XYZ file of C-alpha atoms in Angstrom:
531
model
C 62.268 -3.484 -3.195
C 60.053 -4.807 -0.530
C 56.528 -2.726 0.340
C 56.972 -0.446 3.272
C 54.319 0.180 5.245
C 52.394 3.540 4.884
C 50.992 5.529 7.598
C 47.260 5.940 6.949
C 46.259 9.716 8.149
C 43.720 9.500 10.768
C 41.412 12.196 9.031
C 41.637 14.243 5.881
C 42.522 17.749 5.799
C 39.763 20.450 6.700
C 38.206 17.123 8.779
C 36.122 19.344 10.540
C 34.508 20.896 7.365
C 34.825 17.726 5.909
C 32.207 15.975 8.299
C 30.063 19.236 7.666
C 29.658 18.652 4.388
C 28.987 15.221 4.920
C 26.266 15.408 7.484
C 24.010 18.399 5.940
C 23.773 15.886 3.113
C 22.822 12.913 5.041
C 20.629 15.272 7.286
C 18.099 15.434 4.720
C 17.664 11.582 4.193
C 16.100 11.254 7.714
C 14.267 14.736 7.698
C 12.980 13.769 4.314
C 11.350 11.050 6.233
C 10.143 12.306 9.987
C 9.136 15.784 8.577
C 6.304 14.193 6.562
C 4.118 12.606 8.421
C 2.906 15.578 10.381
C 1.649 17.068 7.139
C -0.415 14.372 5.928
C -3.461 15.405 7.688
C -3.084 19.052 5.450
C -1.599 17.146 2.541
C -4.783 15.162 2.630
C -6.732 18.077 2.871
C -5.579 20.245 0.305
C -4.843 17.707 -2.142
C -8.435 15.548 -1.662
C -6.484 12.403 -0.827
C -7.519 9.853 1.517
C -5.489 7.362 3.917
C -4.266 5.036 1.129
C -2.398 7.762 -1.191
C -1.238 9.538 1.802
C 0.473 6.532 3.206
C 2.451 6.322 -0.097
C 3.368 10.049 0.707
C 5.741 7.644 2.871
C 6.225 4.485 1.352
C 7.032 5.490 -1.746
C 10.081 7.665 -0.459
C 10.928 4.353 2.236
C 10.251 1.279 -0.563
C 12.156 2.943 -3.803
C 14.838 4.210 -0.766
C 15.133 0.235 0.095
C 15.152 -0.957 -3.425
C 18.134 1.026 -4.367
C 20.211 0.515 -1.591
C 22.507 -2.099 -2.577
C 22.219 -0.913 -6.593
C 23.605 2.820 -5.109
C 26.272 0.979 -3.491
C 27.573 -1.288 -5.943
C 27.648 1.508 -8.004
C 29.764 3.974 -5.803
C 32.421 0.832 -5.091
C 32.348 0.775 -9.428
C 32.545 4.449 -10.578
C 33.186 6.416 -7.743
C 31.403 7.087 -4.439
C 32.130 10.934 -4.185
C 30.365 10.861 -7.562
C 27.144 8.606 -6.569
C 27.290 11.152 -3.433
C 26.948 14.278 -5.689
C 24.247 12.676 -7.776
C 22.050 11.763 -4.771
C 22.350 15.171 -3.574
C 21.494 17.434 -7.133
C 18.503 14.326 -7.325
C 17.272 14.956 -3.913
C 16.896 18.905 -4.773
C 14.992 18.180 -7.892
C 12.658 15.982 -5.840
C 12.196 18.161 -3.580
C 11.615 21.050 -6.336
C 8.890 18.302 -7.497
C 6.806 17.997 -4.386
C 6.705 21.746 -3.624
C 5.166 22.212 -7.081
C 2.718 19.013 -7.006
C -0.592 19.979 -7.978
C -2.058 16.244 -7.108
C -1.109 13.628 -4.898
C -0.043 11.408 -7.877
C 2.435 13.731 -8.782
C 3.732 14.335 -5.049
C 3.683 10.359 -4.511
C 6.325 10.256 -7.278
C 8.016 12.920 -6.167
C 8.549 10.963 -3.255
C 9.573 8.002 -4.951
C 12.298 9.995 -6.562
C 13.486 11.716 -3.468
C 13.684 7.767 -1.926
C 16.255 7.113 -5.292
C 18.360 10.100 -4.036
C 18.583 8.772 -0.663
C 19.802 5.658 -1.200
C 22.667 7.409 -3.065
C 23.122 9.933 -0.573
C 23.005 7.546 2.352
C 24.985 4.514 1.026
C 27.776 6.614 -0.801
C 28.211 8.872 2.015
C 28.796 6.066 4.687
C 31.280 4.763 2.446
C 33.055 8.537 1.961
C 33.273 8.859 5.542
C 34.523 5.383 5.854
C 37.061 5.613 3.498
C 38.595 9.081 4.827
C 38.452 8.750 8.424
C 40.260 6.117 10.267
C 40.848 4.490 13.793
C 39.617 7.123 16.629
C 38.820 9.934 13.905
C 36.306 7.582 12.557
C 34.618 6.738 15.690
C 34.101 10.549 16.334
C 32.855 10.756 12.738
C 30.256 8.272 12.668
C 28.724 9.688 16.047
C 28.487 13.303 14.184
C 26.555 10.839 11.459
C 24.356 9.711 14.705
C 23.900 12.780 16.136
C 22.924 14.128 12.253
C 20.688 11.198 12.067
C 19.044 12.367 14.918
C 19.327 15.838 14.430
C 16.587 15.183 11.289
C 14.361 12.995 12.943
C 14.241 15.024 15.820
C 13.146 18.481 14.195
C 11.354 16.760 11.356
C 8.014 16.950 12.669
C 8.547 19.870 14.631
C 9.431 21.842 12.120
C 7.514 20.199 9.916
C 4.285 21.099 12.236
C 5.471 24.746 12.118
C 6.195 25.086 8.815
C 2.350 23.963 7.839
C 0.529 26.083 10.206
C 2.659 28.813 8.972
C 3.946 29.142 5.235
C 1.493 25.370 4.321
C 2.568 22.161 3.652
C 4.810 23.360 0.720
C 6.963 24.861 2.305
C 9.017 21.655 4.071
C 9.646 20.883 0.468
C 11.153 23.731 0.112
C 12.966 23.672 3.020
C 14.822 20.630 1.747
C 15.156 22.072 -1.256
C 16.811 24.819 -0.023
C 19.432 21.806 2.127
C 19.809 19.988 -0.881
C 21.445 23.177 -2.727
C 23.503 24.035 0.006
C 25.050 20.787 -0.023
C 26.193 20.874 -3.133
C 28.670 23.416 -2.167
C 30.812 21.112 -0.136
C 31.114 18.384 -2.575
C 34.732 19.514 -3.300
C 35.944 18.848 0.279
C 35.086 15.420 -0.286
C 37.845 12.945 -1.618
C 36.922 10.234 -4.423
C 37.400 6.731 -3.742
C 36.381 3.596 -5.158
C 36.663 0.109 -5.137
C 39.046 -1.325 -7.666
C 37.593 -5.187 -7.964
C 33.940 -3.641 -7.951
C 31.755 -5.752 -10.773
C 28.797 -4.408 -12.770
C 25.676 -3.770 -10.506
C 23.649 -6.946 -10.054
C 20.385 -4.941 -12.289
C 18.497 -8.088 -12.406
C 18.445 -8.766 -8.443
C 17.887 -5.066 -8.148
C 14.590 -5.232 -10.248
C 13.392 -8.662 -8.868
C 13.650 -7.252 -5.491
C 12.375 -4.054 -6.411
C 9.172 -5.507 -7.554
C 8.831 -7.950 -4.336
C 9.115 -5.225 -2.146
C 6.652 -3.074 -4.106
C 4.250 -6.344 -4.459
C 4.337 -7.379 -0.972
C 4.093 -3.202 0.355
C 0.878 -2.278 -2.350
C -0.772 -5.795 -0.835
C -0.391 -4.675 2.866
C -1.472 -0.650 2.304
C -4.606 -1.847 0.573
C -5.696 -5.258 2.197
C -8.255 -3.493 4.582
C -9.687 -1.518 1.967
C -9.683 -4.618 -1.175
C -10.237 -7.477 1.232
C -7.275 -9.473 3.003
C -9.108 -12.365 1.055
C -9.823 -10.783 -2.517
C -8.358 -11.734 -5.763
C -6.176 -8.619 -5.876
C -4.522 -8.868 -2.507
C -4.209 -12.537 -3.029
C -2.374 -11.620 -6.654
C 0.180 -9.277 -5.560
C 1.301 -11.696 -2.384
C 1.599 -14.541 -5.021
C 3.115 -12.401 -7.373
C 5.604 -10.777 -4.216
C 6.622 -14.800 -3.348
C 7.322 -15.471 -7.228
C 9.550 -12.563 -7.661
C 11.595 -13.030 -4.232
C 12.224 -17.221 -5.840
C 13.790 -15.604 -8.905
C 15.543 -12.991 -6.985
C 17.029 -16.298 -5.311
C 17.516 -17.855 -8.586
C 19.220 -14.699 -10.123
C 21.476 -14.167 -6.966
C 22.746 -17.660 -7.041
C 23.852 -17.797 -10.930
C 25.820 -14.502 -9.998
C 29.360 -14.570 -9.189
C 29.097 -11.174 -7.431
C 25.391 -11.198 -5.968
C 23.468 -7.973 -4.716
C 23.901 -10.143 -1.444
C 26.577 -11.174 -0.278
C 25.423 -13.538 2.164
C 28.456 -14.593 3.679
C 27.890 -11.126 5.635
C 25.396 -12.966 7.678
C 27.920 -15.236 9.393
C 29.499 -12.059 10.843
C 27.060 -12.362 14.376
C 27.333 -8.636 14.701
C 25.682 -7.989 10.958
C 22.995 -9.673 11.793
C 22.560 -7.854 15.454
C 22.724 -4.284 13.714
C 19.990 -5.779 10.792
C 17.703 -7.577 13.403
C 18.344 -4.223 15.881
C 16.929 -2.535 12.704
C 14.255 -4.160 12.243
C 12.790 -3.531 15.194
C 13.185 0.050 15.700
C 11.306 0.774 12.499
C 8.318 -0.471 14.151
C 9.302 0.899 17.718
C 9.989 4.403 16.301
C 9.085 4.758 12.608
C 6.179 3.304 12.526
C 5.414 4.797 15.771
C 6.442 8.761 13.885
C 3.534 8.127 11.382
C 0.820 6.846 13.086
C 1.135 9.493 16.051
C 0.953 12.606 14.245
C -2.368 12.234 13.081
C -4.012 10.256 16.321
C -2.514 13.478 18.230
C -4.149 15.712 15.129
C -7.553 13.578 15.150
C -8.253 12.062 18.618
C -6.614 14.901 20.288
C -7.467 17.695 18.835
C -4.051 19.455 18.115
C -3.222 22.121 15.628
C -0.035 20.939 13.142
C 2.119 23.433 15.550
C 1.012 21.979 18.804
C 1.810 18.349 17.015
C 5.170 19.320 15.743
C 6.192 20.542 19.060
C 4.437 17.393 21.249
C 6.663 14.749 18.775
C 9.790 17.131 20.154
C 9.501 15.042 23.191
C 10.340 11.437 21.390
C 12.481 12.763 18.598
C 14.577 15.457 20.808
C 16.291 12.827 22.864
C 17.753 10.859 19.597
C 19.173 14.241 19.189
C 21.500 13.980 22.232
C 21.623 10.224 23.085
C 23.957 9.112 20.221
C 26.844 10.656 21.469
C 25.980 9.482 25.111
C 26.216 5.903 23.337
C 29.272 6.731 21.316
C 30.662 7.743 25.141
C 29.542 4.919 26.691
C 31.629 2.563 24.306
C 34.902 4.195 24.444
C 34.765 4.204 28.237
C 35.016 0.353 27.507
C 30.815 -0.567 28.244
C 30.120 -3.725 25.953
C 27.647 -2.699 23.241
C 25.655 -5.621 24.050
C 24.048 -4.032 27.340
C 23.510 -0.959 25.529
C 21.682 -2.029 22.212
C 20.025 -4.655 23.993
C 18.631 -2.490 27.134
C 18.253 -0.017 24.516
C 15.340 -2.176 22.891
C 14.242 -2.779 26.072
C 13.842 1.036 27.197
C 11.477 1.098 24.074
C 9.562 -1.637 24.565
C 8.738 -0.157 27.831
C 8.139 3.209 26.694
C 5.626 1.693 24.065
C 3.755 -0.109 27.111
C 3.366 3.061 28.889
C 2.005 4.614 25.851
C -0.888 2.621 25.891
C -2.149 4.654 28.380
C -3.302 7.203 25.350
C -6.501 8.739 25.562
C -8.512 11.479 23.851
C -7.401 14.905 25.811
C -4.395 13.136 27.146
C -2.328 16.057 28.435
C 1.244 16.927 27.217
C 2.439 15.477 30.699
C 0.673 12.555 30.109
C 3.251 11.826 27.181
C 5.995 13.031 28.014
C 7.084 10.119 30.128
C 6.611 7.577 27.507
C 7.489 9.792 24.415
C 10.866 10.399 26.254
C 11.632 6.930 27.180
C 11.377 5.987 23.613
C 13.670 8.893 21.955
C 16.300 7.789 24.809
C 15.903 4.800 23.598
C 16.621 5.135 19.970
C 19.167 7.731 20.518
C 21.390 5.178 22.165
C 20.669 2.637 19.061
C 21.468 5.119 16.633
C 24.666 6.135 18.310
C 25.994 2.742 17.556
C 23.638 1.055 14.204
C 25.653 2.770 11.423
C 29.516 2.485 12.767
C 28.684 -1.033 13.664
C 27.150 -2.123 10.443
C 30.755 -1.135 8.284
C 32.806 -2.367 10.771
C 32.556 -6.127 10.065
C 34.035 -5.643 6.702
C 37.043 -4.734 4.453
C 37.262 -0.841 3.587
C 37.153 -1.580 0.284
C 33.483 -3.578 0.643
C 31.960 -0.782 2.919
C 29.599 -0.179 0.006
C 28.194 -3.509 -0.038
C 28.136 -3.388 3.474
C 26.396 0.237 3.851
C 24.068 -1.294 0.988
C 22.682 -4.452 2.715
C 22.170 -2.977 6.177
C 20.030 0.380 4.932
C 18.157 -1.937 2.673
C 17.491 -4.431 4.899
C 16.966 -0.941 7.566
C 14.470 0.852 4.873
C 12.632 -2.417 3.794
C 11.619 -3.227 7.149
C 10.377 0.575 7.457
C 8.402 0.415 4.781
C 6.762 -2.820 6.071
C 6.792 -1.262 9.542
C 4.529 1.338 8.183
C 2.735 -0.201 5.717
C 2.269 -2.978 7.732
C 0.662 -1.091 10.898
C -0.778 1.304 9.551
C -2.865 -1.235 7.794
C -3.664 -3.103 11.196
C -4.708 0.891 12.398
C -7.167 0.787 9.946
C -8.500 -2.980 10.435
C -8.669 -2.167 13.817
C -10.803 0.761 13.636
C -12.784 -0.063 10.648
C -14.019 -2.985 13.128
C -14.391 -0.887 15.843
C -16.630 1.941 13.544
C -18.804 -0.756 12.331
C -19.840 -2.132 15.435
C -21.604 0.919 15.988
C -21.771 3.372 13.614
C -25.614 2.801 12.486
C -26.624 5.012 15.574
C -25.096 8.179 14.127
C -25.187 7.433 10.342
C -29.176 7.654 9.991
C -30.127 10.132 7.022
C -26.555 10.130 5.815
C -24.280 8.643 3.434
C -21.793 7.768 6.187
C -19.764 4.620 5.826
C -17.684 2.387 7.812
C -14.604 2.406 5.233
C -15.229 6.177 4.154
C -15.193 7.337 8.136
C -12.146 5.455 8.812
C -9.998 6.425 5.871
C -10.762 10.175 7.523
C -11.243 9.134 11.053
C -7.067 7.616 10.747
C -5.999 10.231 8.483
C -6.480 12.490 11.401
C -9.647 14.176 10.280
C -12.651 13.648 12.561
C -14.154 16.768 11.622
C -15.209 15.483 8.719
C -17.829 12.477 9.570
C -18.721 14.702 12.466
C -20.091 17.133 10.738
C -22.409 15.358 8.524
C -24.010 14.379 11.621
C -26.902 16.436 13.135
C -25.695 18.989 15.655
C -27.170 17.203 18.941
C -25.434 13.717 18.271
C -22.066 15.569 17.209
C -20.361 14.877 20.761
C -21.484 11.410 21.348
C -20.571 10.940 17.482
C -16.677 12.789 18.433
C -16.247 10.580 21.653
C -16.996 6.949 19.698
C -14.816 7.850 17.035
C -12.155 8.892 19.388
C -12.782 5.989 21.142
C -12.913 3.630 17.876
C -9.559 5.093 17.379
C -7.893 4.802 20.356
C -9.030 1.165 20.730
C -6.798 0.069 17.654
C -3.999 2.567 18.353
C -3.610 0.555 22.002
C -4.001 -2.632 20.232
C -1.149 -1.631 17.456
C 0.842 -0.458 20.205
C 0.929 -4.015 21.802
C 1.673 -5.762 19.356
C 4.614 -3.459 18.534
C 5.731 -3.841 22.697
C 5.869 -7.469 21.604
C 8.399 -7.122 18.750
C 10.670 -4.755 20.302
C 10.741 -7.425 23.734
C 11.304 -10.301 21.834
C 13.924 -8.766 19.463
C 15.786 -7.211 22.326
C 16.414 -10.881 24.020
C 16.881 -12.162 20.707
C 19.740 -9.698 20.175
C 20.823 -10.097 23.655
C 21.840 -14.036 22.736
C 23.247 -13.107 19.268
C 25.938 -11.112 20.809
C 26.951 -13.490 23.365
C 28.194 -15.403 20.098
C 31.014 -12.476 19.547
C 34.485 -13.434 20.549
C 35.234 -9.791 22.362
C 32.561 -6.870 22.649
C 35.043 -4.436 20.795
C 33.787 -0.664 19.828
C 33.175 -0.398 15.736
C 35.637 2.020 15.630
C 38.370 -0.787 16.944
C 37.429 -3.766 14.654
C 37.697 -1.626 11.629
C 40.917 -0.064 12.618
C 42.431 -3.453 12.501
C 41.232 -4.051 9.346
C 42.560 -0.265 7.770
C 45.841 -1.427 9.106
C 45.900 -4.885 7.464
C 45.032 -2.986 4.307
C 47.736 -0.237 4.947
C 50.070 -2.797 5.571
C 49.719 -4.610 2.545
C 50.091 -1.670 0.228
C 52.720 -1.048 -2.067
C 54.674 2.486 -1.717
């Protein structure tokens, strides 16, 4: 008897609570990352850490969150991605169980690192849920709840975050997601298994090869300004980062099913979403970690007043995803929107440059909210687009290689300016640091590992009490100098990768919506199956 064709439902049933469930879940991955940077300056405090530890307060969760991307999502295609999903989530709450009860910063930096394993579970299995239960229009609407969700925790990540530390301590936004993580768990059973049936064996030895590389080329960037950009160590782990990424190339050839599949890369609009990526984790994330502290440091701001002042670029990417999600369906060519998108960054990083010492909450606002607008109308489209290109069945390879490629370049992004912060300054300091650091044991390193961990108090006060303003207004001028000067440089990236993009998606045949190139695909698939 010949296959008939069988009507895919749009949505599961309970759709509503389905997407709940869904979203809490992948709420925490980008809280996880946005609420910590706003307690590194008490972190650093309380646990007697300086700049270098406390970056890997982020890195670790962003690098080991990169390095298991595609292993989480071979692994949902092979066993099962409701029950990768599940595992993510009970591994995020023991993370976050970890970090609330870290007595050092060793202990919270693994913590971290653990809490980056659960969310690339969390993130990569639950794209591919959601992809796999929702169909045609339903999953349009779907993914925007995932942008708006997205945004939702990067939004009141540091605002919370900043009133959570002035109030209850920097403990307590562990607990917080603690607290998410075990509510989550309650609406596993709305979600519907699914797997892929031709999935292979996960790809462990380009997972470890790249692992390492990443790690390598990360640890060589976070400590150059502190070993030496020239020293044997920094030297070592570059050598050792370009060794490991040939035999990740010689591993992922001899494999019949790579970690990459790199045939993904002829698709023009997979390598839009990864290059659009790119960029906005130096336009934005990069941006969320090194402003916390200049606001904390240079300007003087309690962890409250911080929390709230990052509402202004983080509330907009609250509310701009679904403008974007709009926009599309009314027929506007994504191209315009992701590439003027970029551009609306770039110039709200330009206009940030203006940043001074005492710089007034109107004095941000403008830029600050040019930015969130910005990346709320990218991340209203990144996710949809990036699982659209392929077969349902391959969304986990798909989800994989774009939040690797996504959480790689953040970690670089940070690593990599936060280590031209300190560079920056560090040259700055020295210049003229000799006038203040008479009959003390002030250094140019030591004051900038405090000065950029948003402590000024510090160096300040080992100076006597009559040089103590001049001594407050060159270090806030020290740091502002290389905050401007990162900022640039960042301006720069975001400009050129939003032309860039611009000519990649002239190469598309038709500027159709996510939601409408996959729906062709589900129906292809629908056709094809058996009764």
């Amino acid at each position: 008897m010949a296959a008939v064709a069988t009507p895919i439902p749009e949505a599961p049933p309970r759709a509503g609570l389905t997407i709940l469930a869904l979203c809490l879940a992948v709420f925490i991955v980008p809280y996880g990352l946005s609420s910590a940077p706003v307690a590194l300056p008490a972190i650093g405090g309380d646990l007697d850490a300086g700049v270098v530890p406390l970056q890997w307060v982020v890195n670790a969760y962003n690098v080991t969150a990169a390095s298991f991307m595609m292993a989480a999502g071979s692994t949902a295609d092979r066993i099962g991605r409701k029950k990768v999903f599940a595992f993510g989530v009970g591994l995020y709450g023991v993370s976050a169980l970890m970090g609330a009860l870290a007595t050092n910063i060793l202990m919270l930096n693994i913590a971290r690192g653990v809490a980056g394993v659960a969310a690339a579970a969390m993130m990569t299995a639950g794209v591919s849920v959601m992809a796999n239960m929702f169909h045609g229009p339903a999953r349009a609407k779907a993914f925007a709840f995932v942008g708006v969700t997205i945004g939702a925790g990067l939004a009141l990540g540091p605002t919370t975050s900043g009133l959570l530390v002035s109030g209850l301590g920097w403990r307590s936004i562990f607990w917080v997601q603690f607290a998410i993580a075990a509510a989550s768990m309650v609406g596993l059973k709305l979600i519907q298994e699914s797997k892929d049936p031709d999935a292979n064996a996960v790809d462990w030895a380009g997972t470890v090869t790249f692992t390492l590389a990443l790690f390598c080329f990360t640890l060589a960037i976070i400590e150059g300004p502190q070993w030496g950009w020239g020293s044997t160590a920094v030297l070592g782990l570059l050598g050792a980062c370009v060794l490991l990424l040939a035999a990740f190339a010689v591993v992922e050839r001899r494999q019949q099913h790579p970690m990459f599949d790199l045939s993904l890369f002829a698709e023009p609009r997979f390598m839009a979403v990864n290059l659009l990526a790119t960029a906005v984790s130096f336009g934005f994330v990069g941006l969320m970690v090194l402003l916390p502290s200049y606001l904390v440091g240079a300007n003087g701001l309690s962890s409250g007043a911080t929390g709230l002042t990052m509402l202004l670029l983080t509330a907009p990417v609250l509310a701009f995803p679904l403008v974007a999600g709009r926009l599309v369906q009314a027929g506007v060519s994504m191209r315009p929107i992701l590439s003027g998108s970029l551009a609306l960054v770039a110039a709200g990083l330009a206009w940030l440059t203006l940043v001074h010492p005492g710089i007034s909450l109107l004095g941000l606002a403008g830029p600050l909210l040019l930015i969130g607008i910005g990346i709320g109308l990218i991340y209203g489209l990144m996710d949809g687009a990036a699982v659209s290109t392929v077969a349902p069945a391959k969304v986990g390879m798909a989800s994989g290689m774009f939040n690797t490629i996504r959480l790689a370049s953040e970690a670089v992004a940070v690593a990599g300016m936060v280590a031209a912060l300190v560079s920056l300054v560090q040259s700055r300091i020295s210049d003229g640091l000799d006038r203040f650091a008479q009959g003390t044991d002030l250094d140019a390193r030591g004051v900038t590992d405090s000065v950029t961990s948003g402590n000024l108090d510090g160096p300040v006060a080992q100076v006597p009490t009559a040089s103590r303003d001049a001594f407050t207004d060159f270090l806030g001028q020290g740091y502002t100098g290389g905050f401007q000067t990162v900022l640039w440089a960042t301006v720069a990236i975001c400009l050129v990768s939003a032309v860039v993009l611009h000519l990649i998606l002239t190469d598309r045949p038709a500027d159709e919506p996510p939601a409408a190139v996959d729906e062709h695909a589900t129906r292809r698939t629908a056709e094809q199956a058996p009764v």
